[in-house]
């Protein structure tokens, strides 16, 4: 047992230095601040305010998100080579920031001269590619800062805690700014806040202690898929794909559910705040449990709790705001595990691959995450329209799509984890034993 574990027994074992955590965590805030409106608000905004059909919107989101997903492994592979050449990932993290800001601006200020659909496609493409470049290298940096089993969970938890603060701000600010300054000025201020927080959160990373060397065998770009030959990694990504698909369906339909089923449109920001605040409060619980039960079993337990709570939403109707608030609390509490534990498990997998580079692994990880998000959002919207759902018509279809479909997908993820993916648990147990 090493000295660090003697000083920090139990769930504090392996904790990185406070300065390292404080420098690494902040960038999670603006990345989540920007991602939430893009993935959560845009479908409802363009369907209700700009009049795009659900089928057209769903198809466009599906195509662009799948294309973005395909690019991620290539970006990860190229990032590894470039970072190895210069000795750091920091310039790559910085390089994506201008494109994110411009894409974010165009989403809320469409370039009408080229048409609404083309403007949306351009803005999403610019945002997606730039976001991938920054976030992928930011995640990979976290895997390279420490090889300790618990230390990685500390880093991913710190990052996701910052992300939860970001989504809290993103959930609350648009409505507040619109009421205070008007719709157009409020959105412009919202974009400005995003740009400023990105720059300010990046600055703590620009220090010598964050410049970790990147090494590994140089291979052609088309070999980016090679880690998928490992069964344990394929199964981990399978579980994560299902989990993210369930999340994507629920996120895409959130505003529709609150508006059409609960008739509490004005409370939507409050529900989001309750959900993400509960996620932030639950972070320490999942961190502590993961050191006792292991990361994979803790993740399974969180998905099970989320499924049980979420299914009850199918019974809600107009005015059931308090009941839905309870569901937001319970499902929000599980959010921390769903966000922090999978990338921590993935980082452990890189230690068992002699040729592993974190960028390659996180490129594949983001690939399946975005593909899952694309499928979840891109399929559920057209299916709802083709099944007969319209605002005010056949609302039971919306309830089933929002509450039951994500729950069934989560159940499939849990079964894959518990029955067919023992390698996922074994590799985390092995890594934990080495760390001990």
mmCIF file of C-alpha atoms in Angstrom, residues 41 137 167 247 407:
data_model
loop_
_atom_site.group_PDB
_atom_site.id
_atom_site.type_symbol
_atom_site.label_atom_id
_atom_site.label_comp_id
_atom_site.label_asym_id
_atom_site.label_seq_id
_atom_site.Cartn_x
_atom_site.Cartn_y
_atom_site.Cartn_z
ATOM 1 C CA UNK A 41 -33.332 23.212 -27.377
ATOM 2 C CA UNK A 137 -8.580 16.091 -26.671
ATOM 3 C CA UNK A 167 -25.986 22.811 -17.992
ATOM 4 C CA UNK A 247 -30.877 9.647 -22.896
ATOM 5 C CA UNK A 407 -36.712 2.941 -20.100
#
